[in-house]
Each structure stands twice: as structure tokens, then as C-alpha cells.
Coordinates of C-alpha atoms in Angstrom, one line a residue:
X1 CA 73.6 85.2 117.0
X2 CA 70.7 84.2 115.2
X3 CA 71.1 81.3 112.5
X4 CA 71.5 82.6 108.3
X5 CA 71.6 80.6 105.3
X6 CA 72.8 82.0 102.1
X7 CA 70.4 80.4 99.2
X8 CA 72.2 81.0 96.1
X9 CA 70.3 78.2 94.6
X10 CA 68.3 80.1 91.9
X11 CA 68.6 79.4 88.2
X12 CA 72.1 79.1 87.3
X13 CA 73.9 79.0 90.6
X14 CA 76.0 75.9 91.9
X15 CA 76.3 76.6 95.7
X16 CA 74.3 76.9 98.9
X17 CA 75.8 78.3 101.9
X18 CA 75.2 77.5 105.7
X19 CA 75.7 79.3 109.0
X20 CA 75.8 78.1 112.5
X21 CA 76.7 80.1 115.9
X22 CA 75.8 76.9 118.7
X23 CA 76.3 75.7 121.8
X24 CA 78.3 72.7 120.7
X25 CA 79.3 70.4 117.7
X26 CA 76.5 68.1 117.9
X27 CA 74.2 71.1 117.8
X28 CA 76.4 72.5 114.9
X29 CA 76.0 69.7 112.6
X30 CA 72.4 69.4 113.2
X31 CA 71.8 73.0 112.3
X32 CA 74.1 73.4 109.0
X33 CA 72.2 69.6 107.9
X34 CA 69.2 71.2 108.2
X35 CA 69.6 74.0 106.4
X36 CA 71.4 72.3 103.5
X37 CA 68.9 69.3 103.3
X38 CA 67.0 70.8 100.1
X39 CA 70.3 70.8 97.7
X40 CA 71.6 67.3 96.1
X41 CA 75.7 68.4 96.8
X42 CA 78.7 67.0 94.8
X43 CA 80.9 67.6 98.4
X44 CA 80.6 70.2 101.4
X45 CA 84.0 72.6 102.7
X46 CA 83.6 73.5 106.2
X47 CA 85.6 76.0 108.5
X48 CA 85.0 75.3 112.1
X49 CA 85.8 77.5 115.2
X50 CA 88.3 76.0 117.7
X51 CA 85.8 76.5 120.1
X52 CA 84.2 73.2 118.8
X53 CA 85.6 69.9 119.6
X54 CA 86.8 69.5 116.3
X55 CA 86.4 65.8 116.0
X56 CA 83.1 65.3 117.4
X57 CA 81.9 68.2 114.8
X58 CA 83.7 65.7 111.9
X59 CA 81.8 62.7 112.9
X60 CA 78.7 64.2 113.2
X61 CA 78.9 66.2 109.7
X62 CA 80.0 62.7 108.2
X63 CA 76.6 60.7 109.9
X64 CA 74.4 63.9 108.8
X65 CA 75.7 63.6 105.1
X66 CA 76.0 60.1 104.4
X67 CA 78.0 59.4 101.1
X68 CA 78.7 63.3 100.8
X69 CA 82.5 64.1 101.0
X70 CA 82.8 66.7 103.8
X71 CA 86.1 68.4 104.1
X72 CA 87.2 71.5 106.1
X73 CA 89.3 72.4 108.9
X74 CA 89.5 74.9 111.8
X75 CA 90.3 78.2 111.6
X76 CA 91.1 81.5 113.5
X77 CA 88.1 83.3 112.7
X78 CA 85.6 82.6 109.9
X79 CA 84.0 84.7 107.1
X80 CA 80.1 84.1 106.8
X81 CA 77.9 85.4 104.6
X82 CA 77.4 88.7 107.4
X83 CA 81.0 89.1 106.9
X84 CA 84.1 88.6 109.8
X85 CA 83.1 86.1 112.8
X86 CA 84.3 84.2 115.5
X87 CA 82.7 81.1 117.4
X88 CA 80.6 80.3 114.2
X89 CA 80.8 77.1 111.4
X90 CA 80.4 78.0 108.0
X91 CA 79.6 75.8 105.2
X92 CA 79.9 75.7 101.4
X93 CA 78.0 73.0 99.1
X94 CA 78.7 72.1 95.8
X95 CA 75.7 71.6 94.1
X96 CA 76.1 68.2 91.7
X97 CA 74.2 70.0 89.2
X98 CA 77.0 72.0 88.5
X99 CA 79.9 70.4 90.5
X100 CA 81.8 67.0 90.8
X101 CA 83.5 67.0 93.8
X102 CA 86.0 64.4 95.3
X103 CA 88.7 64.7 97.9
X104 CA 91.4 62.6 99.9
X105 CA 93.3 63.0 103.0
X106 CA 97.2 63.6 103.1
X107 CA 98.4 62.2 106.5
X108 CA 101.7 62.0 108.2
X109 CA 103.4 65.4 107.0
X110 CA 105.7 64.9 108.9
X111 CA 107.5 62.2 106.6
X112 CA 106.0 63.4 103.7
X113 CA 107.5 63.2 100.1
X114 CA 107.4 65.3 97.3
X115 CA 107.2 62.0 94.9
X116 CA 104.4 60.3 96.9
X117 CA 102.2 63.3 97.0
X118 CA 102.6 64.0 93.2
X119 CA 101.4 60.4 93.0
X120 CA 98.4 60.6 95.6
X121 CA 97.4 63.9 93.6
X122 CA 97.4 62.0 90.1
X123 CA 94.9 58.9 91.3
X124 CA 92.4 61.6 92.7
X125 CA 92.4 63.3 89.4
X126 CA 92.1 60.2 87.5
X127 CA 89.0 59.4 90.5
X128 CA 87.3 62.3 89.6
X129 CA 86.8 61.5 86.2
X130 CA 85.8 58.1 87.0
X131 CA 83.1 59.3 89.2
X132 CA 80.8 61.0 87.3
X133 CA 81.2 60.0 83.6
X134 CA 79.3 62.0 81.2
X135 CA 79.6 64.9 83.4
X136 CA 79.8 68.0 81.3
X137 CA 82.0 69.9 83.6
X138 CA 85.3 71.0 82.1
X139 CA 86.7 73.7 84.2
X140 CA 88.8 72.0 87.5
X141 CA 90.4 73.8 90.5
X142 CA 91.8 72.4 93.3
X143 CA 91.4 73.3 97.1
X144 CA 94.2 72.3 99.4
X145 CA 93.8 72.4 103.8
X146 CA 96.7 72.0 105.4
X147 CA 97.4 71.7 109.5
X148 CA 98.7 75.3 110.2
X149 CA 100.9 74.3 112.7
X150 CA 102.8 71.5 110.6
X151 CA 105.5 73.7 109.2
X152 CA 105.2 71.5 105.7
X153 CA 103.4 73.7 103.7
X154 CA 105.8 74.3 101.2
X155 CA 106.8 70.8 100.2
X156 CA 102.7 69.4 99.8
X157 CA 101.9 72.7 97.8
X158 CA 104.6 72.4 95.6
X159 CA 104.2 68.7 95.0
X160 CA 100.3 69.0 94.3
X161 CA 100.5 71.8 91.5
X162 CA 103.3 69.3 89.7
X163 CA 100.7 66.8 89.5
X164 CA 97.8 68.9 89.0
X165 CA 99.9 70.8 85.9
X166 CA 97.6 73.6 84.6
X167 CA 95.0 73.1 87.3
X168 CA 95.0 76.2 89.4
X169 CA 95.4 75.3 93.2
X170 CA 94.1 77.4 95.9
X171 CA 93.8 76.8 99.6
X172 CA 94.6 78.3 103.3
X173 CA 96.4 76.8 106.6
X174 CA 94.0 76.0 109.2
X175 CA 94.0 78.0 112.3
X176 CA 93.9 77.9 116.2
X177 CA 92.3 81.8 117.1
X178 CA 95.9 83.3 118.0
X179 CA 96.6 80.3 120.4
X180 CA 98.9 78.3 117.7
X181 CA 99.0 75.5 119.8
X182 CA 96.7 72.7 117.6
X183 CA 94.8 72.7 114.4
X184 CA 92.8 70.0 112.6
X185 CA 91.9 69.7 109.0
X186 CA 88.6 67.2 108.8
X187 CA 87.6 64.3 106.1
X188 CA 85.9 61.1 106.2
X189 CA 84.4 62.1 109.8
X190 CA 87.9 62.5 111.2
X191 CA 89.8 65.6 112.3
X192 CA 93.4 65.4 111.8
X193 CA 96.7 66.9 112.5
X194 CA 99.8 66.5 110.3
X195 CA 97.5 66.3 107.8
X196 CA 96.4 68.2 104.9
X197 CA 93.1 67.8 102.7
X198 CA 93.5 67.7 98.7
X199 CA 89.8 68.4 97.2
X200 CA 89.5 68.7 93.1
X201 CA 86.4 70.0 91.8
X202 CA 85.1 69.8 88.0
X203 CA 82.3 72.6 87.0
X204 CA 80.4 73.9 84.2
X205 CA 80.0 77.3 85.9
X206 CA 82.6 80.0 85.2
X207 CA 85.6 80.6 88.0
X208 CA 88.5 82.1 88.9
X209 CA 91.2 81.9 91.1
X210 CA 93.0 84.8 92.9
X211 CA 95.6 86.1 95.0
X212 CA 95.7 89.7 96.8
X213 CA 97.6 91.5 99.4
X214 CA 97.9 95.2 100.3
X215 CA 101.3 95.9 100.9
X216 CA 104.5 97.3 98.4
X217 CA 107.8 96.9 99.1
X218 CA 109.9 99.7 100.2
X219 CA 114.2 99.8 99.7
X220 CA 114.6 98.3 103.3
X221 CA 117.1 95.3 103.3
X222 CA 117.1 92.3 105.8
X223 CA 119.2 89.5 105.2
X224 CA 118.7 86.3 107.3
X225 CA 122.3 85.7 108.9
X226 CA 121.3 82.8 111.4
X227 CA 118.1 80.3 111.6
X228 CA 116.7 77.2 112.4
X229 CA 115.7 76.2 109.2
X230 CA 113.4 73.5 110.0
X231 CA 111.6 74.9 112.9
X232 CA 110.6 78.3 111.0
X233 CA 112.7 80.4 112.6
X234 CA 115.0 83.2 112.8
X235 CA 117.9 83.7 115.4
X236 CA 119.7 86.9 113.3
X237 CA 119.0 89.7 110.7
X238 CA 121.9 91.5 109.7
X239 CA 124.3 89.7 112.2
X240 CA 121.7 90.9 115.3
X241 CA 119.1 89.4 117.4
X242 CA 116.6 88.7 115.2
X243 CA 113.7 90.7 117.6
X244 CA 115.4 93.4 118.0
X245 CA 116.6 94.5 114.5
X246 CA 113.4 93.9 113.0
X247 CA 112.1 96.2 115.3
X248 CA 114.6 98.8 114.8
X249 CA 114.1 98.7 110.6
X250 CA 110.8 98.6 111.0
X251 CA 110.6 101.6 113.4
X252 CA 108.4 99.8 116.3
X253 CA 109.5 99.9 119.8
X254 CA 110.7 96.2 121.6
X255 CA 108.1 96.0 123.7
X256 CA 105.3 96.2 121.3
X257 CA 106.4 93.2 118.9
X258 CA 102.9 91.3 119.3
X259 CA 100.5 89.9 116.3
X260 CA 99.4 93.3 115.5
X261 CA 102.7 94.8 114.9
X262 CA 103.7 92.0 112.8
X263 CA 100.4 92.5 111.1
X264 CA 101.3 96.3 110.4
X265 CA 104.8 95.8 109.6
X266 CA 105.4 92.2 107.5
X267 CA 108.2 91.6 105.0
X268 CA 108.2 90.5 101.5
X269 CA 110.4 88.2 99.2
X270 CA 110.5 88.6 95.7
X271 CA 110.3 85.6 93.7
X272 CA 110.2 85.4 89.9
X273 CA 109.6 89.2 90.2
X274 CA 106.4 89.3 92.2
X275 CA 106.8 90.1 95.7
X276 CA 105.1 87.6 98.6
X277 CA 105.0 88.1 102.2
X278 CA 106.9 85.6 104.7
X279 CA 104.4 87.0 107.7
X280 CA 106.3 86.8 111.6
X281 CA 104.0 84.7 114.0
X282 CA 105.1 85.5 117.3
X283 CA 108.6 86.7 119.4
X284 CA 110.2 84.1 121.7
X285 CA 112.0 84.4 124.6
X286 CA 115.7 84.5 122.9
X287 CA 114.9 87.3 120.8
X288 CA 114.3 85.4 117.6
X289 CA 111.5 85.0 115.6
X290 CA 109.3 82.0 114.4
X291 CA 107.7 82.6 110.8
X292 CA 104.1 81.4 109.2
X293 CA 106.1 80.6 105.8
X294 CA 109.5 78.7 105.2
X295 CA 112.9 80.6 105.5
X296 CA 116.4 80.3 104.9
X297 CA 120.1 81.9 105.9
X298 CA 120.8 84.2 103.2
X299 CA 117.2 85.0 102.7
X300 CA 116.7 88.8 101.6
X301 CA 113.8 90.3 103.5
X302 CA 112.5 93.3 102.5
X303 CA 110.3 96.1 104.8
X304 CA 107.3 96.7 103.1
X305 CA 104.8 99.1 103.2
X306 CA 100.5 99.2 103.6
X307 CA 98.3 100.3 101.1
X308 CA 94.8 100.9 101.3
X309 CA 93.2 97.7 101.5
X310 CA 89.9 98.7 99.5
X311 CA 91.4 99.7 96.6
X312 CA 92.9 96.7 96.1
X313 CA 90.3 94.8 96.7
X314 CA 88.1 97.0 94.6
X315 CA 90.6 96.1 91.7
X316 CA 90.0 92.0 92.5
X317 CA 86.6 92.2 92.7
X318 CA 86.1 94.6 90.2
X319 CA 88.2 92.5 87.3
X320 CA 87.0 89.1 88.2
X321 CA 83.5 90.5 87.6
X322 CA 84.4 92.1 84.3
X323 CA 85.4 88.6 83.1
X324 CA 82.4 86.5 84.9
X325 CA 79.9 88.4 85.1
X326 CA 77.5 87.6 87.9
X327 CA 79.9 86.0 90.7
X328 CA 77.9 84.2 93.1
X329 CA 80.3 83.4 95.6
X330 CA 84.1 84.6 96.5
X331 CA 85.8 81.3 98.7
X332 CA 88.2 83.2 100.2
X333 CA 91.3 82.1 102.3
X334 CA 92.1 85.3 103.9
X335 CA 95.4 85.5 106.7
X336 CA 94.5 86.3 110.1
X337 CA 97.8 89.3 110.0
X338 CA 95.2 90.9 107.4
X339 CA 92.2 90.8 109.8
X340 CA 94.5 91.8 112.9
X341 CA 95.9 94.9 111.1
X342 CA 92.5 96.2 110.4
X343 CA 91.2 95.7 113.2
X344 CA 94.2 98.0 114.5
X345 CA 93.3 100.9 112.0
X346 CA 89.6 100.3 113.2
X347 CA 88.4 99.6 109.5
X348 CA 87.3 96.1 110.8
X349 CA 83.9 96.9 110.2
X350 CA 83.9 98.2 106.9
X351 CA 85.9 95.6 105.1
X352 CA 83.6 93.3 106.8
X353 CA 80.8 95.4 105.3
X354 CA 82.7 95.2 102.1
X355 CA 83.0 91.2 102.2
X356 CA 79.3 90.7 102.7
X357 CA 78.5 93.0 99.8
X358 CA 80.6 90.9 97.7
X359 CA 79.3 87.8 98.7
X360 CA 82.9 86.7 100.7
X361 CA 82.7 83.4 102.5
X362 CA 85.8 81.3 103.7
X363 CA 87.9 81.7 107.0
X364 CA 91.2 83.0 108.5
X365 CA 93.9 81.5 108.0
X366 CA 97.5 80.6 109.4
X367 CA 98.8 80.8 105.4
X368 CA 97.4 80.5 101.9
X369 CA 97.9 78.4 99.3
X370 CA 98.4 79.6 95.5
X371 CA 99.4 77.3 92.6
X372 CA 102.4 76.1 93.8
X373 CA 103.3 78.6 96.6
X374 CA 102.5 78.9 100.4
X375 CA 102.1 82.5 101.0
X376 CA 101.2 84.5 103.8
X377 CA 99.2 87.9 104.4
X378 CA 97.2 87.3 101.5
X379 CA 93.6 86.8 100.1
X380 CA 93.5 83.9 97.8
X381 CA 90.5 82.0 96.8
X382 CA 88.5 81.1 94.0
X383 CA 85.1 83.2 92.5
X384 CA 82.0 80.8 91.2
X385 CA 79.7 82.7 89.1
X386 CA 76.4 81.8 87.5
X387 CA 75.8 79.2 84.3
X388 CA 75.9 81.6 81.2
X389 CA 73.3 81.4 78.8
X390 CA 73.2 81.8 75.2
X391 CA 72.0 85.5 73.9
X392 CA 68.6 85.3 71.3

């Protein structure tokens, strides 16, 4: 596929976009640094195809931008500026015009704690004031990466947002495709796993951050009577093999239980009366079932139901705009279940349609972040509009 670059680099705007579909990381890198060479950027995100060797990409996007942070991770499928993709690297830059940008690595999930993470997230904050003084950026979000497969979202969300107080967080897990078998999260030239990337950013533009899904909960009960609580996964529902009465609430036949019927058919908790998906990633051979999102025995499930997924999205995009105005660019974290189940009801092509109208560009994730919850069959992200002037 021929090469794109999104120039959103016109009066007002704070980010450039880049596109690459190569033969290789080294080829990659090249192409995304010469496309962003003419913008001055605070930092860069990148989402990278597993199809790269993700650390060679990381070392050569650290050579090619010098003293620029470069963050990202890899994904399982990524949304460019032509909409859904796979096999491509996107990139978003943060103009320093408009942006301070600074970001730090979270490594060894495995023994991580809630206290030391809250601690790590308070320095950056105090760096990112440090390094620009006189910057007359106000507004600060936060983006959080995490390694999809490290089963410790939960904990490094909830102890970011602590720190970060009334600084919304948004993020997504990184992906494999649909292999799950290894995902890297990049900074400092370096791909990592067991690792998640904290970036804050400071900006005089206008943002927002956002969280969407499609679905509504029906009056379908599951309760969790048996699980391995630290591996994700469930070994009963309602005193039965977990496979098999998930299939039988949710109407679908044994032998179809595969990403796409998961896709069609999640469930939802309710927390703090909002409901939020806990999204199955695959069957094993026992019968239970390993989840995206943390679970617990005694945790309620309920069967939910899909609704149309453009008139939801019509209601995001449509509000956000009321109160920005010009938005020149959705980062979006959107779950991979999402992209699978449209791709079922063949309306693949027009929400990707509908995500290049709109100026969509992220990747798909294995979870999203969201202030201080890890959720899963969502659309999260954050929309950057245009500097506002005054009226005559």
C-alpha cells in the first residue's frame, strides 16, 4: 500500500501524523522519520504491527529522533488515517508548539506495587513541569501502554489515576494480531514486556477524553462460582463448566465459541452504576474461559446485548465537537472484540469509512485504559482540537 501522511500542521493544529506499510523495521523507521522531519515534536506515540521485529523498529525510531521521546507499542491491527489496517506503523507527533511531552517506562509488572507506581507517576509529573518552564500549556492528560498479555492491568491503572488526581488517563493494552502469545510496549529505543509506558502531556489546545461501547445490558445473570483468580480465568458460571453455560445463556452453539462469538456476545459488570464489559479472550481445553479484564468468584456477569455501533459513535463524535469545535485528531484505543464483531456483520468497511471521516487514528487493542479502570470492548481515547482564537 502506498505510503500517507496526515499534515494537520496548519494554523492552529498541534499534530502531524505518519504512515508506513514496509518491508521491515529498519525501512519502517526510515519512512515515518522522513515524513515527520518538517515538525519540531514535544514526543512521538507509535503503534507497530507484530509483523515488525519490535525491538529493532524501537532502536531505530530512537537513532532517527535523537532527544525525542518515542513511545508506543504493538498492536493487533492499527487505525491510520485511511481507517482499519494491518501490517502498517502509525505515528502521532506532538508538536512542541502546542505540546510538552514526557514519558517513563514501568518495568517488572510482575512485582509491581500500587505504592511504587503512585510514586513513579508523581516525579514524572513534577518532570514535566521542570522541562519546559514558561510553557503556557495548562490542560494535561495522561496516556498509559501496557503489555497485553501481563494480566496487571488493573493494579498500574488504578495506581496512576491516584497520583495523577484530576488528570484524565486514557490508554489501550498492546496487542499480538489474535496470536496472544507476546506483546511489547517500546521507550527509550527498547521494546519491553512486563512493562507498561506512562506518558503525560501538557497543551494549550482544547481536548477531551472519552469512553464508548455499543452494547446494553439485558436481565441475564452469571455468577462466577469457580476461578483462577490470578491467571484471568474462569472454571464455573452458575456451578457449570464455564464454556459451556456461557454458551447456553448466551444462545451460541459449543462449537462456535471462537473470538468472534465472544465479540458478538460479551458480558458486562456494573460498577458505580455504569456498566463495563469484562470481554472473554479465548476457550481452553477444560472448558473454562480466560478473560482480557480481572475477575473474581462471586462476580455477577451479566448477557448483554449490541447496539448499532454508529449511533453511538455519532453521539461521541457529535458532542465532543459541540464542545471543541474543530477536532483535529481522535487517538483512539479501540478493542480488537469491536473490530472482530464488525467484521462479522460485514460493516467493517463502513465504520472504517466512518473513522477516516472523523479523523480516527490509534490501534486495536487487547484492553483500554479509562481514568482509573481497565476496560474492555470499548473506544477510549482522547480528541485534540485546533488553538481557539479570540472573536473581533
Amino acid at each position: 500500500m502506498e505510503e500517507t501522511a496526515l499534515n494537520l500542521v496548519s494554523e492552529g493544529a498541534g499534530v502531524a501524523v505518519a504512515t508506513a506499510w514496509s518491508l521491515g523495521a529498519h525501512a519502517a523507521a526510515a519512512e515515518l522519520a522522513r515524513q515527520l522531519a518538517p515538525h519540531d515534536l514535544a514526543g512521538l506515540v507509535v503503534f507497530v504491527s507484530p509483523d515488525y521485529d519490535a525491538a529493532t523498529f524501537a532502536a531505530e525510531m530512537a537513532r532517527r529522533f535523537g532527544a525525542t521521546p518515542v513511545v508506543g507499542c504493538t498492536t493487533a491491527g492499527e487505525i491510520t488515517p485511511d481507517g482499519w489496517s494491518d501490517g502498517a506503523v502509525v505515528a502521532i507527533g506532538f508538536l512542541r508548539q502546542h505540546f510538552a511531552f514526557i514519558a517513563r517506562p514501568i518495568l517488572d509488572l510482575a512485582n509491581f506495587h500500587v505504592e511504587a507506581g503512585r510514586e513513579l507517576t508523581k516525579q514524572l509529573r513534577a518532570e514535566l513541569s521542570a522541562a519546559r518552564p514558561g510553557f503556557a500549556g495548562r490542560g494535561l492528560f495522561g496516556l498509559l501502554l501496557v503489555d497485553g498479555l501481563c494480566r496487571r492491568e488493573e493494579a498500574v491503572v488504578t495506581a496512576v489515576q491516584m497520583a495523577l488526581d484530576e488528570i484524565p488517563l486514557v490508554g489501550g493494552s498492546a496487542g499480538d494480531g489474535l496470536r496472544f502469545e507476546r506483546t511489547f510496549v517500546i521507550h527509550g529505543g527498547r521494546a519491553y514486556t512486563d512493562a507498561a509506558v506512562l506518558a503525560l502531556a501538557a497543551t494549550d489546545l482544547p481536548f477531551k477524553t472519552f469512553r464508548a461501547d455499543n452494547f446494553e445490558p439485558t436481565g441475564v445473570k452469571m455468577v462466577v462460582t469457580e476461578a483462577d483468580v490470578e491467571k484471568r480465568i474462569v472454571k464455573e458460571l452458575n456451578a457449570e463448566p464455564a464454556a459451556k453455560e456461557y454458551a447456553r445463556v448466551c444462545g451460541i452453539l459449543d462449537d462456535t465459541l471462537d473470538a468472534f462469538a465472544f465479540a458478538s456476545h460479551p458480558v458486562v459488570v456494573t460498577i458505580g452504576g455504569q456498566h463495563f464489559v469484562r470481554s472473554i479472550q479465548r476457550v481452553n481445553p477444560d472448558g473454562s474461559l480466560s478473560f482480557f479484564c480481572a475477575i473474581d468468584e462471586g462476580l455477577v456477569f451479566t448477557a448483554a446485548r449490541r447496539r448499532d455501533p454508529f449511533e453511538g459513535l455519532a453521539t461521541l463524535f457529535g458532542g465532543i465537537e459541540e464542545e471543541l469545535g474543530e477536532v483535529d485528531l481522535y487517538l483512539g484505543f479501540d478493542c480488537v472484540l469491536r473490530r472482530l464483531a464488525a467484521e462479522r456483520e460485514q460493516i467493517a468497511q463502513p465504520m472504517s469509512k466512518l473513522y477516516r471521516a472523523k479523523r480516527v487514528v490509534g490501534f486495536n487493542t487487547y484492553g483500554e485504559q479509562y481514568t482509573s479502570m481497565h476496560v474492555n470492548q470499548t473506544f477510549t481515547g482522547v480528541a485534540i482540537g485546533r488553538k481557539r482564537t479570540a472573536a473581533p
